mmCIF file of C-alpha atoms and ligand atoms in Angstrom:
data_model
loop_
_atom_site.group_PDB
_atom_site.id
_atom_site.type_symbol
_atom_site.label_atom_id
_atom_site.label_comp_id
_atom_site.label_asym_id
_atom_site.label_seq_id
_atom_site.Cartn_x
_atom_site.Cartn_y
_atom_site.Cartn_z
ATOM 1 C CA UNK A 1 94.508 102.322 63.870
ATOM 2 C CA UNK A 2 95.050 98.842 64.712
ATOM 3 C CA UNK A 3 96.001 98.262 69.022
ATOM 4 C CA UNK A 4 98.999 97.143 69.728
ATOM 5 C CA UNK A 5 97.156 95.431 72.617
ATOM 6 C CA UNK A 6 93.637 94.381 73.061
ATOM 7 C CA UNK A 7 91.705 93.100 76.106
ATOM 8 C CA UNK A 8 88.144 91.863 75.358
ATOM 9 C CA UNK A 9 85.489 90.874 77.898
ATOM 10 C CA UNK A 10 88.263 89.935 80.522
ATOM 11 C CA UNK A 11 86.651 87.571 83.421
ATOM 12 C CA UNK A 12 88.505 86.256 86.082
ATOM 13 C CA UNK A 13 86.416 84.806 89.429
ATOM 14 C CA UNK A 14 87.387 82.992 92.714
ATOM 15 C CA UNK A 15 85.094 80.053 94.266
ATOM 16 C CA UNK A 16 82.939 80.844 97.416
ATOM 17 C CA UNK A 17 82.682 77.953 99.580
ATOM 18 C CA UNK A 18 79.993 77.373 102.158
ATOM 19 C CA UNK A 19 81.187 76.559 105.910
ATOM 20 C CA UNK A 20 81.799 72.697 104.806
ATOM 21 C CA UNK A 21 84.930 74.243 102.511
ATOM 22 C CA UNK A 22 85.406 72.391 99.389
ATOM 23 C CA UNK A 23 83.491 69.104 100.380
ATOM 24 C CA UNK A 24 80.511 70.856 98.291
ATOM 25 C CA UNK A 25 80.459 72.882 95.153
ATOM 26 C CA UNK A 26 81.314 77.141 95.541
ATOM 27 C CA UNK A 27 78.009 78.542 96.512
ATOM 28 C CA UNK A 28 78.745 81.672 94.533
ATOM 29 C CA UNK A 29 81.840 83.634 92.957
ATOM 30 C CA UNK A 30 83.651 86.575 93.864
ATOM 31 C CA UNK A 31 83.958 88.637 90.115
ATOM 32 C CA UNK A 32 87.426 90.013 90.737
ATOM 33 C CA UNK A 33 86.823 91.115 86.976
ATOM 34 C CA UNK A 34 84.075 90.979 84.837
ATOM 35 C CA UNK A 35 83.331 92.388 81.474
ATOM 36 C CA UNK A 36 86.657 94.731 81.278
ATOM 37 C CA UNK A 37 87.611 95.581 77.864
ATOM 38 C CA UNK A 38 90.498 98.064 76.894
ATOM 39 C CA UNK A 39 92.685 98.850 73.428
ATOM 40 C CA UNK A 40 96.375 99.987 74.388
ATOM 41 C CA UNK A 41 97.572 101.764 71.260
ATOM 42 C CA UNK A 42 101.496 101.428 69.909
ATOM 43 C CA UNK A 43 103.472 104.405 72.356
ATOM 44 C CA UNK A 44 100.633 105.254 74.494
ATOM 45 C CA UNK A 45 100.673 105.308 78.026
ATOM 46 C CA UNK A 46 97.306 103.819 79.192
ATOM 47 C CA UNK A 47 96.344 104.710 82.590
ATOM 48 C CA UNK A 48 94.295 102.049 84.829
ATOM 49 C CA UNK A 49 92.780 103.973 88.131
ATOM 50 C CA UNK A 50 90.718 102.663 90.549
ATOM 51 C CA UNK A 51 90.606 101.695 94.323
ATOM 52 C CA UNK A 52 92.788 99.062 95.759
ATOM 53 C CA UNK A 53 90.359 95.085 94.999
ATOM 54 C CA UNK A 54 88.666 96.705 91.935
ATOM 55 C CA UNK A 55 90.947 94.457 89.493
ATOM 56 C CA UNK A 56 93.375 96.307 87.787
ATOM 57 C CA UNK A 57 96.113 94.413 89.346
ATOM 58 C CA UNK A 58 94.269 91.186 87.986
ATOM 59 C CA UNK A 59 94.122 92.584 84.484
ATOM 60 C CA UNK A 60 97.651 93.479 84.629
ATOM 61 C CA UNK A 61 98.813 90.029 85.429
ATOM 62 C CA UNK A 62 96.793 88.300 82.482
ATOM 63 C CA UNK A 63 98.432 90.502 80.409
ATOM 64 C CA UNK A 64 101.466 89.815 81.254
ATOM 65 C CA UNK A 65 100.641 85.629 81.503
ATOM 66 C CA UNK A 66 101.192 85.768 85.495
ATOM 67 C CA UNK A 67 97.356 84.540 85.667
ATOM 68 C CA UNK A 68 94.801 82.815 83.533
ATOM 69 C CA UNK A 69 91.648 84.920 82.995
ATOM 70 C CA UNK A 70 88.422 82.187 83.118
ATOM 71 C CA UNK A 71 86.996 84.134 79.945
ATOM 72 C CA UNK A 72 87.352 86.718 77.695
ATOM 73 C CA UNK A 73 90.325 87.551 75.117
ATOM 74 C CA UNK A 74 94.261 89.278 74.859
ATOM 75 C CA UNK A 75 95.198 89.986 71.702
ATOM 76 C CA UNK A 76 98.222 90.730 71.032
ATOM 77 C CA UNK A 77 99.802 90.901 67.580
ATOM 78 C CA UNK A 78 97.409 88.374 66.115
ATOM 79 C CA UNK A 79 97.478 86.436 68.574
ATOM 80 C CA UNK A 80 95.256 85.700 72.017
ATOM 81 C CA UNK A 81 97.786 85.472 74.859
ATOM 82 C CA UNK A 82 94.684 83.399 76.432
ATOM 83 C CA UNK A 83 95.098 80.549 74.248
ATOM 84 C CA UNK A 84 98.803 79.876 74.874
ATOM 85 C CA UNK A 85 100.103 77.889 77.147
ATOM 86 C CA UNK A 86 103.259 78.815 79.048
ATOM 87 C CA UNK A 87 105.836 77.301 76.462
ATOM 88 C CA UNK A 88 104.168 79.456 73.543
ATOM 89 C CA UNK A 89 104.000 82.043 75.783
ATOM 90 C CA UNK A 90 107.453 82.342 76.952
ATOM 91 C CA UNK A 91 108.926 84.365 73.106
ATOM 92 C CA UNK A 92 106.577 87.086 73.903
ATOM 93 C CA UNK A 93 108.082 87.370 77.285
ATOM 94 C CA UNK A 94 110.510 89.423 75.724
ATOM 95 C CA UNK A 95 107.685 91.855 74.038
ATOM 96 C CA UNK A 96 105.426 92.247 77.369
ATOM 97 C CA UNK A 97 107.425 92.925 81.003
ATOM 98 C CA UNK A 98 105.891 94.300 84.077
ATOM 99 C CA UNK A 99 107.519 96.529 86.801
ATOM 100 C CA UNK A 100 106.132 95.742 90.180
ATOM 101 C CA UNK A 101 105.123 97.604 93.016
ATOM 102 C CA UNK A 102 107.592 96.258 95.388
ATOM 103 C CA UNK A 103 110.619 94.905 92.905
ATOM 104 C CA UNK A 104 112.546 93.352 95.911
ATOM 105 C CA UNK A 105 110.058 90.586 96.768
ATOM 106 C CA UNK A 106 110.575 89.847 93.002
ATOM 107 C CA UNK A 107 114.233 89.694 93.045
ATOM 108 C CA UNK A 108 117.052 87.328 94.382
ATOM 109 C CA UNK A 109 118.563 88.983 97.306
ATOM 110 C CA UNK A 110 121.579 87.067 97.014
ATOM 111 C CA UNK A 111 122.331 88.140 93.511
ATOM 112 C CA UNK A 112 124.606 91.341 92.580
ATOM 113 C CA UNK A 113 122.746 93.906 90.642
ATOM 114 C CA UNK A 114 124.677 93.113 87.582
ATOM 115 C CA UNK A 115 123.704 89.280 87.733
ATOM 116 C CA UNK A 116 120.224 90.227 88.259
ATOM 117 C CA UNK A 117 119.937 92.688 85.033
ATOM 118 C CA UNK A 118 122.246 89.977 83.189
ATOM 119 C CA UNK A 119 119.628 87.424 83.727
ATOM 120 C CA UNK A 120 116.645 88.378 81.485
ATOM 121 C CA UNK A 121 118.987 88.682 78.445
ATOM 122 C CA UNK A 122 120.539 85.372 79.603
ATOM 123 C CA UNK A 123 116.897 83.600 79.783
ATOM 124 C CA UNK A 124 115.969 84.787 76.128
ATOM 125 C CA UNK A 125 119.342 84.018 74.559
ATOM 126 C CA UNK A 126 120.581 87.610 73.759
ATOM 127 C CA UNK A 127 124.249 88.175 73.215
ATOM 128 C CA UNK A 128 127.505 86.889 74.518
ATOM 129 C CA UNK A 129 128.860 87.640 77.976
ATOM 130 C CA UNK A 130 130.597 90.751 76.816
ATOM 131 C CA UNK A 131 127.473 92.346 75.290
ATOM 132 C CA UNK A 132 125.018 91.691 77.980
ATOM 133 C CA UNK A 133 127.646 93.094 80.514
ATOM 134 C CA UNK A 134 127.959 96.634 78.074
ATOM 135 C CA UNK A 135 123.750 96.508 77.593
ATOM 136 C CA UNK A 136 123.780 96.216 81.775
ATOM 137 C CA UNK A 137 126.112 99.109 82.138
ATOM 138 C CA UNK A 138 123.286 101.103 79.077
ATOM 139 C CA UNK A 139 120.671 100.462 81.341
ATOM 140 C CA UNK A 140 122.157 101.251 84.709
ATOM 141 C CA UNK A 141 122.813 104.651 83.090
ATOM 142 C CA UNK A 142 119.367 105.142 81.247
ATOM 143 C CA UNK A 143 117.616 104.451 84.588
ATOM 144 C CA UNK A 144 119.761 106.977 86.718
ATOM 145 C CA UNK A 145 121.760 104.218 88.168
ATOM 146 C CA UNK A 146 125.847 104.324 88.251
ATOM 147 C CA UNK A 147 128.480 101.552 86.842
ATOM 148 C CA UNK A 148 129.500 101.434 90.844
ATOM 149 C CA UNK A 149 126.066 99.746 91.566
ATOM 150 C CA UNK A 150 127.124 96.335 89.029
ATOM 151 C CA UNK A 151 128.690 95.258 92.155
ATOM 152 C CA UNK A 152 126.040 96.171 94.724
ATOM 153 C CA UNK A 153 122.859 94.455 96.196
ATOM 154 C CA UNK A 154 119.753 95.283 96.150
ATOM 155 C CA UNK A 155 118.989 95.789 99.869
ATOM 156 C CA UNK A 156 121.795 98.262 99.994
ATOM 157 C CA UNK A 157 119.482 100.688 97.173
ATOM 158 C CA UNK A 158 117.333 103.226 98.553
ATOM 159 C CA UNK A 159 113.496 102.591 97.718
ATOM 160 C CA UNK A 160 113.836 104.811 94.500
ATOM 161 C CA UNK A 161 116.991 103.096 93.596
ATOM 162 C CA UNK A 162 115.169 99.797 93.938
ATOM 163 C CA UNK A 163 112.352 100.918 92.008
ATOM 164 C CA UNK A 164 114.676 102.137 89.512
ATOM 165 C CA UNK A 165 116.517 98.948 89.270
ATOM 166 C CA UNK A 166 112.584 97.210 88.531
ATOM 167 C CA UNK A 167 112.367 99.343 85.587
ATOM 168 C CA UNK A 168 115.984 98.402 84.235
ATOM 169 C CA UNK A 169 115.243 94.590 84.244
ATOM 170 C CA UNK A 170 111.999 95.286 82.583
ATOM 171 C CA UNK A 171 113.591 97.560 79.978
ATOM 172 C CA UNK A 172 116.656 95.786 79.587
ATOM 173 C CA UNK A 173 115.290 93.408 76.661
ATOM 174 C CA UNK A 174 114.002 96.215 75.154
ATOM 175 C CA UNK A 175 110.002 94.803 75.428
ATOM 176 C CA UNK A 176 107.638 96.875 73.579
ATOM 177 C CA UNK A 177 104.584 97.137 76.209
ATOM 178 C CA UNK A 178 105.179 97.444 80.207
ATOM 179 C CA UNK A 179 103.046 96.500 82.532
ATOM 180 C CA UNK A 180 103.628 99.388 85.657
ATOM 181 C CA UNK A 181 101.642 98.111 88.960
ATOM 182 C CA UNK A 182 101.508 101.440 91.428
ATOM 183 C CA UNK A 183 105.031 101.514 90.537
ATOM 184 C CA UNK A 184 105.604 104.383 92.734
ATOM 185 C CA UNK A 185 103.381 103.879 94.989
ATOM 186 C CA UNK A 186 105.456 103.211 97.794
ATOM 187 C CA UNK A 187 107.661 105.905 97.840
ATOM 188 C CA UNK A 188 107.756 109.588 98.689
ATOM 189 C CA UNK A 189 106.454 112.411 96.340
ATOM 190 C CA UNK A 190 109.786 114.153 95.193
ATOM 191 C CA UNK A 191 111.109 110.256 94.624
ATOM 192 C CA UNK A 192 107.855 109.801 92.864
ATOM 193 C CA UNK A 193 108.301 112.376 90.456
ATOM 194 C CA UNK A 194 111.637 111.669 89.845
ATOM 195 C CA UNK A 195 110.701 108.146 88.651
ATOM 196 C CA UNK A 196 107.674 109.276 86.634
ATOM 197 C CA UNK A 197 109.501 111.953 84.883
ATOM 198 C CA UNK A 198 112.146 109.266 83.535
ATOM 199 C CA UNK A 199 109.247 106.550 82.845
ATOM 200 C CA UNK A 200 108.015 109.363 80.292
ATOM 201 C CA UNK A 201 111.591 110.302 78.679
ATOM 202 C CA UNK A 202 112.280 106.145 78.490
ATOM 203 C CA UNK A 203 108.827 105.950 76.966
ATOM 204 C CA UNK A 204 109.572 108.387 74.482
ATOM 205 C CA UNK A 205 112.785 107.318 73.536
ATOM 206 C CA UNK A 206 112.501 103.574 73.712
ATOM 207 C CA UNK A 207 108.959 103.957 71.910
ATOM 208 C CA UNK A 208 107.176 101.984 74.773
ATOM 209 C CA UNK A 209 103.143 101.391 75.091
ATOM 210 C CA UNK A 210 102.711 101.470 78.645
ATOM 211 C CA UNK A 211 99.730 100.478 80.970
ATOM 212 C CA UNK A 212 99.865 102.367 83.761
ATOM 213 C CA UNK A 213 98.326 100.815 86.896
ATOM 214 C CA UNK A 214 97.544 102.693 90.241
ATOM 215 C CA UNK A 215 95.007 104.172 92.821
ATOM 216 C CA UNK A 216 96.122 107.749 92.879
ATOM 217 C CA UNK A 217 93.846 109.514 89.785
ATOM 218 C CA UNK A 218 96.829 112.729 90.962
ATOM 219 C CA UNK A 219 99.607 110.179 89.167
ATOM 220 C CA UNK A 220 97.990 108.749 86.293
ATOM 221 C CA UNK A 221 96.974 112.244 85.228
ATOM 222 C CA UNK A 222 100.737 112.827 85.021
ATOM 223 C CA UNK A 223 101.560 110.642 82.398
ATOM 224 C CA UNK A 224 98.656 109.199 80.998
ATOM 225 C CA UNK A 225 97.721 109.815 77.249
ATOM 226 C CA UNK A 226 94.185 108.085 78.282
ATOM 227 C CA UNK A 227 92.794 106.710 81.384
ATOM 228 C CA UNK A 228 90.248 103.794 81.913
ATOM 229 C CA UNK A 229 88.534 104.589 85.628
ATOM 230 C CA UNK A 230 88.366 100.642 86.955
ATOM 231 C CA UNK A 231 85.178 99.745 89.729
ATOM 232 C CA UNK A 232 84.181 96.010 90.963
ATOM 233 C CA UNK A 233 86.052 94.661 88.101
ATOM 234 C CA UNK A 234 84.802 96.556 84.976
ATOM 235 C CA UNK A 235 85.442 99.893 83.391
ATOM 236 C CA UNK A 236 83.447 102.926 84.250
ATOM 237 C CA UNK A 237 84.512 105.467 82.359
ATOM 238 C CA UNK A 238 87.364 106.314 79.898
ATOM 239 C CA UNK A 239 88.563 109.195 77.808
ATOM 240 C CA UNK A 240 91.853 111.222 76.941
ATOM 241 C CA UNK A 241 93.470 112.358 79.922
ATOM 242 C CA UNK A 242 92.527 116.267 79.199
ATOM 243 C CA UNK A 243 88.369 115.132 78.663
ATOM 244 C CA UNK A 244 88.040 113.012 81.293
ATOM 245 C CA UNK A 245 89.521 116.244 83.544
ATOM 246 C CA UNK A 246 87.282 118.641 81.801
ATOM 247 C CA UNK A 247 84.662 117.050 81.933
ATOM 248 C CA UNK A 248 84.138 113.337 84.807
ATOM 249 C CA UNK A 249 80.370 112.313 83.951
ATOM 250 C CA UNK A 250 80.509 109.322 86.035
ATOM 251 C CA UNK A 251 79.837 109.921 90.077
ATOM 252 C CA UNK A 252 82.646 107.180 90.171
ATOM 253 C CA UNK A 253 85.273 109.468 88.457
ATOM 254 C CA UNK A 254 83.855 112.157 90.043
ATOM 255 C CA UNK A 255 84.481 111.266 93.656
ATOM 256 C CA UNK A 256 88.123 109.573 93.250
ATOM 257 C CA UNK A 257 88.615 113.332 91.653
ATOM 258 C CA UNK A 258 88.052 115.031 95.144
ATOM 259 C CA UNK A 259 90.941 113.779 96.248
ATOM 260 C CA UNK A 260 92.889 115.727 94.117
ATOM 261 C CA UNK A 261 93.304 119.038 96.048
ATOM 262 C CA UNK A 262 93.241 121.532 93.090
ATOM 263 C CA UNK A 263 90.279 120.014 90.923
ATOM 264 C CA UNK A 264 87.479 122.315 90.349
ATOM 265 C CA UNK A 265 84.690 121.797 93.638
ATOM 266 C CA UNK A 266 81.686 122.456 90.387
ATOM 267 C CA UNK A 267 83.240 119.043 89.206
ATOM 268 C CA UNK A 268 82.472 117.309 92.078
ATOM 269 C CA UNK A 269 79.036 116.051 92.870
ATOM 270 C CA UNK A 270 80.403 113.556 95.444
ATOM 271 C CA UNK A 271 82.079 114.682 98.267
ATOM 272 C CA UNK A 272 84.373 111.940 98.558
ATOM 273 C CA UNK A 273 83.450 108.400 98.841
ATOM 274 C CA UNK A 274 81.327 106.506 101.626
ATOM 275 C CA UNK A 275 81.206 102.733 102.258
ATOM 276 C CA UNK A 276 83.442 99.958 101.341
ATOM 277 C CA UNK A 277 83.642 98.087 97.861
ATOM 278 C CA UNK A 278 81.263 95.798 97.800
ATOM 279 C CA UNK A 279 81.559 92.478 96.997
ATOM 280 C CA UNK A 280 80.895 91.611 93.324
ATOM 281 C CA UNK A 281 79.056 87.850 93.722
ATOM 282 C CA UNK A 282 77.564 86.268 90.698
ATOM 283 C CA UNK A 283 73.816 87.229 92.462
ATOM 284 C CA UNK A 284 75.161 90.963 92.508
ATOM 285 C CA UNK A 285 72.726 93.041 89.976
ATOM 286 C CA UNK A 286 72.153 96.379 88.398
ATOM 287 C CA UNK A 287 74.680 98.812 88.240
ATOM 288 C CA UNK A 288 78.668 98.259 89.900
ATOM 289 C CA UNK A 289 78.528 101.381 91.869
ATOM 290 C CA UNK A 290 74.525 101.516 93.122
ATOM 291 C CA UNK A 291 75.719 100.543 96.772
ATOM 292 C CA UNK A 292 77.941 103.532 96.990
ATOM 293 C CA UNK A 293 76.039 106.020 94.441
ATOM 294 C CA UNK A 294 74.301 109.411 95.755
ATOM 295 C CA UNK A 295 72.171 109.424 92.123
ATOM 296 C CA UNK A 296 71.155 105.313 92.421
ATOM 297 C CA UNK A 297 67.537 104.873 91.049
ATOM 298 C CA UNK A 298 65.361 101.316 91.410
ATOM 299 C CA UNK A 299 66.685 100.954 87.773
ATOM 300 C CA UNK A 300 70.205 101.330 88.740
ATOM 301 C CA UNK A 301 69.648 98.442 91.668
ATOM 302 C CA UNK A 302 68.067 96.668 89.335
ATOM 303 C CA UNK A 303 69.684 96.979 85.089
ATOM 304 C CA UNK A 304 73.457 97.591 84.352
ATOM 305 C CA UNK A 305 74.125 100.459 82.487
ATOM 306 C CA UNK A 306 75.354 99.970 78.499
ATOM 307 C CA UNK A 307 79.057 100.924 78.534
ATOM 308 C CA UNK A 308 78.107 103.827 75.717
ATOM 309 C CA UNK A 309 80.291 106.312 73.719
ATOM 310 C CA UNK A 310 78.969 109.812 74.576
ATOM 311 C CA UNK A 311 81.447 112.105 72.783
ATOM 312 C CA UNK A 312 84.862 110.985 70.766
ATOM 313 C CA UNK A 313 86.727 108.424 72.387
ATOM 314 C CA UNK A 314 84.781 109.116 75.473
ATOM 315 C CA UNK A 315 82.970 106.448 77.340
ATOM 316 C CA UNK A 316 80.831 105.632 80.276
ATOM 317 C CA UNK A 317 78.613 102.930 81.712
ATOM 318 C CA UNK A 318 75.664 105.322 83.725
ATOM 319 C CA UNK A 319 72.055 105.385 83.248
ATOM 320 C CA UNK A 320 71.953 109.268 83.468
ATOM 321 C CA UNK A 321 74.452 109.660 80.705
ATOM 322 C CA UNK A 322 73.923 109.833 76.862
HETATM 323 FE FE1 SF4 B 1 74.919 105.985 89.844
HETATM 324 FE FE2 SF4 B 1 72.895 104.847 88.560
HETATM 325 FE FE3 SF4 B 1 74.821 106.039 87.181
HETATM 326 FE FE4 SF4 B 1 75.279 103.751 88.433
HETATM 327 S S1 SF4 B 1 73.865 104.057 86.736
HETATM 328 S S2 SF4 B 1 76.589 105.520 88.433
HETATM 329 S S3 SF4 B 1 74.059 103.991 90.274
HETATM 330 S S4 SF4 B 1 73.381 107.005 88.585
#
């Protein structure tokens, strides 16, 4: 089956000046992502877990066109989104949206809900004033949102409300892949599941491809059809939700799994994680997670694993694996 959505060797890196600043050229690069690769498949919901800095927020914006990669390819329907420049990208705007984390910072405050959902279809030319105003009042519904909140603003929604109004100006073009950064991050678990529970019924019924970005594995599990575990800007591991649960072969996976309180202790061969991320500099070698590793060899310090398929659509990048 041909991806809807493909992300090859994605690299993106930021300069590291010496104490002169700019006056001499970067002495290294941080590697905010390096080498990550994913296929997002036509009403799948892709799940992207990692720690907060590992890059999934990164890869999320390329996708979308909110930042240029330095290397590697997007392809989406035949074409690779890294090659365009903003004025070819804009028509695809309406194919690829992205729901943030924190939707307020995104929108006008000024504006009344209505204007705000109005806007997208106003920006890609769709319909007269009359049908954009009956598509807002669709979406206010399909979100969980009433007609009486047209004439609202946003500050007076409550966080769920504001998340779900996020979600309605992404949806309300009717894009075919979304783009969901810790979309529910922020708010509390009952809101949580309220707004994952209608991400999956919108998903089915709207035939959406999602990629699902966040930190907590507990979340992603929830909706995900597959997950890609994200460390130091490359992917570890990845597998359909239900292998990757039965059976985590990377330490990686394996420790952001103890934080999920019901997940078999035989699973877990780290107790939870120690250290911080490390820095990924252009001199860093051997394996991403050898600072942090319980298993780490001199070959792990030293060679990066092959990113290797060990079983069906299951893959992982560890020296003791396959
Ligand atoms: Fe740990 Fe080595 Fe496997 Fe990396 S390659 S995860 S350091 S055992």
């Amino acid at each position: 089956m041909t991806p809807l959505l493909e992300v090859k060797d994605l690299q993106k890196r930021y300069p590291i000046y010496g104490p002169l600043g700019k006056l001499f050229p970067p002495k290294t690069h941080m590697n905010a992502v390096s080498g990550m690769s994913l296929q997002l498949y036509e009403g799948e919901t892709y799940g992207l877990v990692g720690e907060s800095g590992c890059g999934k927020t990164t890869t999320g914006r390329a996708i979308v066109g909110l930042m240029k990669p330095d290397g590697g390819e997007i392809w989406y329907q035949g074409q690779d989104l890294t090659k365009l420049s903003d004025q070819e990208f804009r028509p695809l705007r309406r194919d690829i949206q992205m729901v943030f984390q924190d939707p307020l910072s995104s929108l006008n405050p000024r504006q009344r809900i209505g204007a705000l959902l109005e806007e997208p279809l106003i920006i890609q030319k769709l319909g007269d004033a009359a049908s954009r105003r009956q598509q807002v009042m669709e979406i206010l519904t399909k979100v969980g949102l009433a007609a009486e909140h047209y004439f609202r603003y946003p500050h007076e929604l409550s966080g769920g409300q504001v998340q779900r109004l996020g979600i309605a100006r992404a949806l309300i073009i009717r894009p075919r892949l979304i783009v969901c950064d810790e979309p529910v991050s922020a708010l509390d678990v009952s809101i949580q599941a309220q707004i994952l529970n209608m991400l999956t019924t919108l998903q089915r019924e709207m035939n959406l491809s999602l990629l699902f970005i966040s930190h907590d594995i507990g979340v992603v599990r929830y909706l995900s059809h597959r997950i890609g575990v994200m460390y130091l800007g490359t992917l570890v591991e990845e597998a359909d939700t239900a292998s990757l649960f039965d059976h985590p072969l990377h330490p990686y996976t394996r420790a952001l799994f103890s934080s999920i309180p019901d997940f078999s202790p035989q699973k877990r061969t780290v107790a939870s994680l120690q250290g911080e991320l490390p820095v990924r500099t252009d001199e860093f070698q051997g394996c991403v997670f050898h600072t942090r590793c319980p298993h780490a060899t001199d070959l792990c310090r030293t060679t990066a694993p092959t990113y290797k398929t060990v079983a069906e659509g299951h893959k992982v990048a560890c020296h003791l694996q396959g």
